[in-house]
Short mmCIF file of C-alpha atoms and ligand atoms in Angstrom, two decimals:
data_model
loop_
_atom_site.label_atom_id
_atom_site.label_comp_id
_atom_site.label_asym_id
_atom_site.label_seq_id
_atom_site.Cartn_x
_atom_site.Cartn_y
_atom_site.Cartn_z
CA UNK A 1 56.16 -6.68 0.53
CA UNK A 2 58.25 -5.90 -2.57
CA UNK A 3 57.45 -5.89 -6.25
CA UNK A 4 54.75 -8.36 -7.33
CA UNK A 5 56.29 -11.54 -8.76
CA UNK A 6 53.24 -13.75 -9.13
CA UNK A 7 49.55 -13.39 -9.90
CA UNK A 8 47.02 -15.79 -8.41
CA UNK A 9 43.67 -15.67 -10.20
CA UNK A 10 40.57 -17.70 -9.44
CA UNK A 11 37.25 -17.98 -11.21
CA UNK A 12 35.08 -17.33 -8.17
CA UNK A 13 35.30 -16.43 -4.51
CA UNK A 14 34.07 -19.99 -3.90
CA UNK A 15 37.52 -21.15 -5.11
CA UNK A 16 39.35 -19.19 -2.40
CA UNK A 17 39.66 -21.95 0.25
CA UNK A 18 41.49 -24.09 -2.34
CA UNK A 19 43.61 -21.31 -3.86
CA UNK A 20 44.67 -20.15 -0.37
CA UNK A 21 46.96 -23.20 -0.39
CA UNK A 22 49.00 -21.63 -3.21
CA UNK A 23 49.05 -18.29 -1.39
CA UNK A 24 50.22 -19.96 1.85
CA UNK A 25 53.26 -21.37 0.06
CA UNK A 26 54.16 -18.03 -1.51
CA UNK A 27 53.84 -16.34 1.90
CA UNK A 28 56.06 -18.99 3.47
CA UNK A 29 58.78 -18.31 0.88
CA UNK A 30 58.22 -14.52 1.12
CA UNK A 31 57.31 -14.08 -2.54
CA UNK A 32 55.16 -11.01 -3.21
CA UNK A 33 51.97 -11.86 -5.07
CA UNK A 34 48.67 -10.37 -6.20
CA UNK A 35 45.56 -12.46 -5.53
CA UNK A 36 42.20 -11.76 -7.14
CA UNK A 37 39.05 -13.12 -8.74
CA UNK A 38 38.59 -13.05 -12.52
CA UNK A 39 36.35 -15.32 -14.56
CA UNK A 40 36.95 -16.36 -18.16
CA UNK A 41 33.18 -16.52 -18.65
CA UNK A 42 31.75 -13.84 -16.36
CA UNK A 43 34.51 -11.21 -16.72
CA UNK A 44 36.58 -12.06 -19.82
CA UNK A 45 37.85 -8.49 -20.29
CA UNK A 46 39.05 -8.43 -16.67
CA UNK A 47 41.12 -11.58 -17.32
CA UNK A 48 42.65 -10.05 -20.46
CA UNK A 49 43.43 -6.84 -18.55
CA UNK A 50 45.19 -8.85 -15.83
CA UNK A 51 47.24 -10.65 -18.49
CA UNK A 52 48.28 -7.23 -19.87
CA UNK A 53 49.12 -6.04 -16.35
CA UNK A 54 51.26 -9.16 -15.72
CA UNK A 55 53.25 -8.36 -18.88
CA UNK A 56 53.53 -4.65 -18.13
CA UNK A 57 54.71 -5.24 -14.56
CA UNK A 58 56.96 -8.19 -15.45
CA UNK A 59 55.24 -10.75 -13.20
CA UNK A 60 57.14 -14.04 -13.46
CA UNK A 61 54.37 -16.63 -13.08
CA UNK A 62 50.56 -16.70 -13.18
CA UNK A 63 48.56 -19.27 -11.24
CA UNK A 64 44.96 -19.75 -12.36
CA UNK A 65 42.41 -21.87 -10.49
CA UNK A 66 38.91 -22.60 -11.74
CA UNK A 67 36.24 -25.26 -11.62
CA UNK A 68 33.54 -26.62 -13.93
CA UNK A 69 34.18 -25.71 -17.64
CA UNK A 70 37.47 -24.25 -16.47
CA UNK A 71 38.76 -21.95 -19.20
CA UNK A 72 40.53 -19.43 -16.97
CA UNK A 73 44.06 -20.81 -17.23
CA UNK A 74 43.88 -21.37 -20.99
CA UNK A 75 42.19 -18.04 -21.69
CA UNK A 76 44.81 -16.28 -19.59
CA UNK A 77 47.63 -18.14 -21.37
CA UNK A 78 46.18 -17.03 -24.71
CA UNK A 79 46.74 -13.40 -23.68
CA UNK A 80 50.29 -13.54 -22.33
CA UNK A 81 53.68 -15.24 -22.55
CA UNK A 82 54.05 -15.19 -18.75
CA UNK A 83 54.00 -18.91 -17.80
CA UNK A 84 50.59 -20.05 -16.57
CA UNK A 85 50.09 -22.81 -13.99
CA UNK A 86 46.54 -24.16 -13.96
CA UNK A 87 44.75 -25.57 -10.93
CA UNK A 88 41.58 -27.51 -11.72
CA UNK A 89 39.11 -27.17 -8.85
CA UNK A 90 36.78 -29.92 -7.73
CA UNK A 91 33.73 -27.65 -7.38
CA UNK A 92 31.32 -29.39 -9.75
CA UNK A 93 28.87 -32.31 -9.74
CA UNK A 94 31.54 -34.09 -11.83
CA UNK A 95 33.97 -33.68 -8.89
CA UNK A 96 36.44 -31.70 -10.96
CA UNK A 97 36.95 -34.11 -13.87
CA UNK A 98 35.43 -31.42 -16.11
CA UNK A 99 37.87 -28.78 -14.80
CA UNK A 100 40.83 -31.15 -15.07
CA UNK A 101 40.19 -31.92 -18.74
CA UNK A 102 39.35 -28.30 -19.59
CA UNK A 103 42.59 -27.09 -18.03
CA UNK A 104 44.98 -29.80 -19.14
CA UNK A 105 43.91 -30.29 -22.76
CA UNK A 106 45.43 -27.17 -24.29
CA UNK A 107 46.05 -27.16 -28.02
CA UNK A 108 49.71 -27.19 -29.04
CA UNK A 109 51.14 -23.68 -29.06
CA UNK A 110 49.61 -22.28 -25.87
CA UNK A 111 50.83 -24.24 -22.84
CA UNK A 112 49.29 -24.42 -19.37
CA UNK A 113 51.24 -26.35 -16.72
CA UNK A 114 48.35 -28.20 -15.14
CA UNK A 115 48.47 -29.39 -11.53
CA UNK A 116 46.41 -32.08 -9.86
CA UNK A 117 42.88 -31.37 -8.63
CA UNK A 118 41.99 -29.24 -5.65
CA UNK A 119 44.00 -28.32 -2.56
CA UNK A 120 47.05 -30.48 -3.33
CA UNK A 121 47.12 -29.02 -6.84
CA UNK A 122 47.00 -25.47 -5.46
CA UNK A 123 49.78 -26.23 -2.98
CA UNK A 124 51.89 -27.69 -5.78
CA UNK A 125 51.17 -24.66 -7.96
CA UNK A 126 52.70 -22.55 -5.20
CA UNK A 127 55.70 -24.86 -4.91
CA UNK A 128 56.27 -25.11 -8.67
CA UNK A 129 56.20 -21.31 -8.80
CA UNK A 130 58.87 -21.15 -6.10
CA UNK A 131 60.94 -23.73 -7.99
CA UNK A 132 60.72 -21.66 -11.20
CA UNK A 133 61.79 -18.51 -9.36
CA UNK A 134 64.53 -20.44 -7.55
CA UNK A 135 66.18 -21.24 -10.89
CA UNK A 136 67.38 -17.60 -10.82
CA UNK A 137 67.77 -17.20 -7.04
CA UNK A 138 70.27 -19.36 -5.08
CA UNK A 139 68.87 -18.35 -1.66
CA UNK A 140 65.38 -19.48 -2.70
CA UNK A 141 66.90 -22.74 -3.92
CA UNK A 142 68.42 -23.26 -0.47
CA UNK A 143 65.07 -22.57 1.23
CA UNK A 144 63.41 -25.14 -1.04
CA UNK A 145 66.01 -27.75 -0.09
CA UNK A 146 65.28 -27.03 3.60
CA UNK A 147 61.53 -27.33 2.94
CA UNK A 148 62.02 -30.74 1.32
CA UNK A 149 64.20 -32.02 4.15
CA UNK A 150 61.75 -30.75 6.83
CA UNK A 151 58.98 -32.56 4.95
CA UNK A 152 61.00 -35.79 4.92
CA UNK A 153 61.86 -35.45 8.62
CA UNK A 154 58.19 -35.03 9.48
CA UNK A 155 57.34 -38.30 7.73
CA UNK A 156 60.24 -40.04 9.51
CA UNK A 157 58.98 -38.68 12.86
CA UNK A 158 55.41 -39.85 12.23
CA UNK A 159 56.66 -43.24 11.07
CA UNK A 160 58.69 -43.62 14.28
CA UNK A 161 55.67 -42.61 16.37
CA UNK A 162 53.30 -45.00 14.64
CA UNK A 163 55.84 -47.82 14.85
CA UNK A 164 56.06 -47.14 18.60
CA UNK A 165 52.29 -47.54 18.87
CA UNK A 166 51.35 -43.87 19.18
CA UNK A 167 47.81 -42.75 18.29
CA UNK A 168 48.32 -40.08 15.58
CA UNK A 169 44.61 -39.22 15.28
C1 RP5 B 1 33.88 -21.64 -11.96
O1 RP5 B 1 32.67 -22.15 -11.56
C2 RP5 B 1 34.57 -21.17 -10.71
O2 RP5 B 1 35.97 -21.25 -10.86
C3 RP5 B 1 34.05 -22.09 -9.63
O3 RP5 B 1 34.94 -23.18 -9.38
C4 RP5 B 1 32.75 -22.63 -10.23
C5 RP5 B 1 31.55 -22.22 -9.45
O4 RP5 B 1 31.52 -20.81 -9.31
P1 RP5 B 1 30.42 -20.10 -8.40
O5 RP5 B 1 29.10 -20.41 -9.00
O6 RP5 B 1 30.58 -20.67 -7.01
O7 RP5 B 1 30.76 -18.62 -8.43
O8 RP5 B 1 33.73 -20.60 -12.86
#
């Protein structure tokens, strides 16, 4: 793989099954990324060091996933001007509402682009990253258009099957 374009950080290894969805998208679009664990609470200096590395190596986007009192995305954003996409993870007894509010409610001045909760949010973080990179890369833009039309065709195919009485289970 080439030069790292994107960093994917997560608060705990327990977040990996969710954050893999972002990684899957970046792999599909052949975007080099660095994936690791760093916790705003358990390893704050490690998060700050990764923010410095992102700046030094000119990473284009950071994706940060965390659950519970999820400060990773905001804490990361405080340390860099690389755009941060936050993924709240539904890992808590509050089913992720805590993480959603912690990630989305940034004070004016330090933005975090917050996705929806859990796996769909992680997948969309990957796709939003590709869309941001595609703004400067026509071939990536073309691949995204193909992805969207494949997605639409799949729905059309399933609709035709279900209308014909097929069992999709
Ligand atoms: C957060 O607390 C992590 O992002 C994770 O979602 C949650 C639980 O972490 P573990 O106790 O499983 O390490 O910091």
